[in-house]
GROMACS .gro file of C-alpha atoms in nm:
model
  163
    1MET     CA    1  -0.415   3.276   4.852
    2ILE     CA    2  -0.070   3.185   4.980
    3LYS     CA    3  -0.142   2.879   5.132
    4ARG     CA    4  -0.286   2.741   4.779
    5LEU     CA    5  -0.006   2.825   4.616
    6PRO     CA    6   0.154   2.537   4.657
    7PHE     CA    7  -0.135   2.295   4.577
    8ILE     CA    8  -0.140   2.468   4.262
    9LEU     CA    9   0.219   2.402   4.208
   10ILE     CA   10   0.213   2.059   4.251
   11PHE     CA   11  -0.121   2.024   4.029
   12CYS     CA   12   0.047   2.185   3.768
   13ILE     CA   13   0.364   1.975   3.788
   14LEU     CA   14   0.181   1.655   3.820
   15VAL     CA   15  -0.035   1.775   3.519
   16THR     CA   16   0.250   1.870   3.310
   17GLY     CA   17   0.427   1.532   3.377
   18ALA     CA   18   0.137   1.314   3.258
   19LEU     CA   19   0.110   1.512   2.930
   20LEU     CA   20   0.476   1.452   2.892
   21SER     CA   21   0.476   1.088   2.982
   22ASN     CA   22   0.196   0.996   2.759
   23SER     CA   23   0.303   1.193   2.474
   24CYS     CA   24   0.614   1.063   2.427
   25LYS     CA   25   0.455   0.709   2.412
   26LYS     CA   26   0.515   0.504   2.058
   27SER     CA   27   0.324   0.176   1.948
   28GLY     CA   28   0.610   0.069   1.771
   29GLU     CA   29   0.416  -0.058   1.464
   30ASN     CA   30   0.469   0.145   1.144
   31PRO     CA   31   0.055   0.284   1.035
   32VAL     CA   32   0.120   0.208   0.686
   33GLU     CA   33   0.288  -0.157   0.735
   34ALA     CA   34   0.016  -0.239   1.008
   35GLN     CA   35  -0.273  -0.086   0.695
   36LEU     CA   36  -0.118  -0.358   0.468
   37THR     CA   37  -0.131  -0.627   0.670
   38ARG     CA   38  -0.501  -0.565   0.810
   39GLY     CA   39  -0.701  -0.896   0.649
   40GLY     CA   40  -0.643  -0.932   0.252
   41TRP     CA   41  -0.695  -0.711  -0.057
   42GLN     CA   42  -0.946  -0.854  -0.344
   43LEU     CA   43  -0.836  -0.730  -0.692
   44ALA     CA   44  -1.118  -0.506  -0.814
   45SER     CA   45  -0.990  -0.360  -1.118
   46VAL     CA   46  -0.700  -0.337  -1.345
   47ILE     CA   47  -0.650  -0.068  -1.615
   48VAL     CA   48  -0.329   0.003  -1.780
   49TYR     CA   49  -0.264   0.400  -1.924
   50ASN     CA   50  -0.098   0.443  -2.224
   51TYR     CA   51   0.124   0.752  -2.251
   52VAL     CA   52   0.308   0.945  -2.512
   53GLY     CA   53   0.519   1.186  -2.317
   54SER     CA   54   0.246   1.314  -2.032
   55THR     CA   55  -0.052   1.253  -2.317
   56ASN     CA   56  -0.278   0.981  -2.221
   57THR     CA   57  -0.338   0.826  -2.541
   58SER     CA   58  -0.548   0.533  -2.422
   59ASN     CA   59  -0.678   0.338  -2.149
   60ASP     CA   60  -0.698  -0.066  -2.129
   61THR     CA   61  -0.941  -0.181  -1.912
   62LEU     CA   62  -0.829  -0.558  -1.809
   63ASN     CA   63  -1.087  -0.814  -1.666
   64ALA     CA   64  -1.012  -0.814  -1.275
   65ALA     CA   65  -1.309  -1.061  -1.202
   66CYS     CA   66  -1.246  -1.394  -1.187
   67LEU     CA   67  -1.548  -1.595  -1.062
   68PRO     CA   68  -1.621  -1.770  -0.879
   69ASP     CA   69  -1.281  -1.734  -0.711
   70PRO     CA   70  -1.180  -1.428  -0.667
   71GLN     CA   71  -0.771  -1.286  -0.704
   72VAL     CA   72  -0.660  -1.202  -0.328
   73PHE     CA   73  -0.312  -1.007  -0.234
   74ARG     CA   74  -0.222  -1.080   0.112
   75PHE     CA   75   0.025  -0.894   0.326
   76SER     CA   76   0.203  -1.073   0.640
   77ALA     CA   77   0.361  -0.882   0.953
   78ASP     CA   78   0.671  -1.079   0.896
   79ASN     CA   79   0.696  -0.918   0.537
   80THR     CA   80   0.579  -1.215   0.362
   81CYS     CA   81   0.294  -1.213   0.100
   82THR     CA   82   0.081  -1.427  -0.097
   83PHE     CA   83  -0.148  -1.387  -0.415
   84THR     CA   84  -0.422  -1.622  -0.446
   85GLY     CA   85  -0.542  -1.672  -0.812
   86TYR     CA   86  -0.344  -1.424  -1.030
   87ALA     CA   87  -0.423  -1.355  -1.369
   88CYS     CA   88  -0.756  -1.567  -1.336
   89LYS     CA   89  -0.532  -1.891  -1.254
   90VAL     CA   90  -0.515  -2.148  -0.974
   91GLN     CA   91  -0.273  -2.056  -0.784
   92THR     CA   92  -0.125  -1.891  -0.498
   93THR     CA   93   0.205  -1.789  -0.537
   94LYS     CA   94   0.420  -1.673  -0.253
   95GLY     CA   95   0.702  -1.414  -0.182
   96SER     CA   96   0.880  -1.126   0.028
   97TRP     CA   97   0.742  -0.765   0.077
   98THR     CA   98   0.907  -0.423   0.205
   99LEU     CA   99   0.853  -0.102   0.154
  100SER     CA  100   1.070   0.215   0.074
  101ASN     CA  101   1.198   0.422   0.333
  102ASP     CA  102   0.926   0.670   0.244
  103LYS     CA  103   0.662   0.454   0.237
  104ALA     CA  104   0.563   0.527  -0.101
  105VAL     CA  105   0.676   0.228  -0.267
  106LEU     CA  106   0.616  -0.140  -0.226
  107TYR     CA  107   0.899  -0.377  -0.349
  108SER     CA  108   0.780  -0.780  -0.364
  109ASN     CA  109   0.972  -1.087  -0.559
  110MET     CA  110   0.650  -1.257  -0.552
  111LYS     CA  111   0.690  -1.433  -0.878
  112CYS     CA  112   0.357  -1.560  -1.048
  113GLN     CA  113   0.225  -1.720  -1.347
  114ASP     CA  114   0.030  -1.508  -1.633
  115THR     CA  115  -0.138  -1.548  -2.002
  116VAL     CA  116   0.237  -1.530  -2.100
  117GLY     CA  117   0.458  -1.649  -1.850
  118THR     CA  118   0.596  -1.573  -1.497
  119THR     CA  119   0.604  -1.209  -1.400
  120THR     CA  120   0.718  -1.062  -1.083
  121PRO     CA  121   0.403  -0.807  -1.131
  122PHE     CA  122   0.470  -0.570  -0.829
  123ASP     CA  123   0.868  -0.582  -0.810
  124THR     CA  124   0.840  -0.189  -0.788
  125ALA     CA  125   0.501  -0.106  -0.750
  126ARG     CA  126   0.406   0.309  -0.649
  127VAL     CA  127   0.176   0.268  -0.324
  128ASN     CA  128  -0.108   0.533  -0.468
  129THR     CA  129  -0.334   0.532  -0.217
  130LEU     CA  130  -0.373   0.333   0.081
  131GLY     CA  131  -0.664   0.408   0.322
  132PHE     CA  132  -0.842   0.150   0.555
  133TYR     CA  133  -1.081  -0.009   0.258
  134SER     CA  134  -0.863   0.074  -0.063
  135MET     CA  135  -0.567  -0.011  -0.224
  136VAL     CA  136  -0.418   0.135  -0.552
  137LEU     CA  137  -0.074   0.017  -0.688
  138GLU     CA  138   0.077   0.142  -0.992
  139THR     CA  139   0.351  -0.046  -1.161
  140GLY     CA  140   0.527  -0.005  -1.499
  141ASP     CA  141   0.704   0.286  -1.642
  142LEU     CA  142   0.704   0.469  -1.288
  143ARG     CA  143   0.992   0.716  -1.402
  144SER     CA  144   0.908   1.109  -1.280
  145VAL     CA  145   1.162   1.229  -1.571
  146TYR     CA  146   1.067   1.118  -1.948
  147LYS     CA  147   1.125   1.278  -2.265
  148SER     CA  148   0.780   1.412  -2.487
  149THR     CA  149   0.817   1.134  -2.681
  150ASP     CA  150   0.875   0.838  -2.474
  151LYS     CA  151   0.573   0.563  -2.469
  152ARG     CA  152   0.518   0.463  -2.085
  153HIS     CA  153   0.250   0.231  -1.996
  154ILE     CA  154   0.136   0.204  -1.633
  155LYS     CA  155  -0.064  -0.055  -1.472
  156ARG     CA  156  -0.304   0.081  -1.198
  157PHE     CA  157  -0.437  -0.241  -0.957
  158GLY     CA  158  -0.714  -0.129  -0.778
  159PHE     CA  159  -0.792  -0.333  -0.446
  160VAL     CA  160  -1.099  -0.336  -0.162
  161ARG     CA  161  -1.053  -0.503   0.136
  162THR     CA  162  -1.130  -0.830   0.239
  163GLN     CA  163  -1.140  -1.052   0.611
   0.00000   0.00000   0.00000
């Protein structure tokens, strides 16, 4: 038994060292940013929620299907972005994007043409859901504190991943 003690001790030290060295490795890639930049995001739905205070008074479903050309939002690792076909118009707009420190808010300075004029639709967008195949961004009156009489409008953009 005493002769085996050095071997057991050396084995335990090697295993502990291997576990510690492997657990400290980091990829250097932020998982939220990596998820955004893997392929494009095709617009699937746009819903406007109308509130008075916290009460949802109505929903407006906007037409997100632009046939034959889809609306696609693309994020690049160099923090640039493009949106092809915004508001069903033949256009490709470019801008830059960044995330808040907590990765819950997307900021983009991309300017797009819509039916009224020029807009920055994702200047401040809350990341409601971000999965491998879907993403939901919310824009509009995103305040967390509001009066019971405040009228608020939140526009929810639903996207599905494309290649």
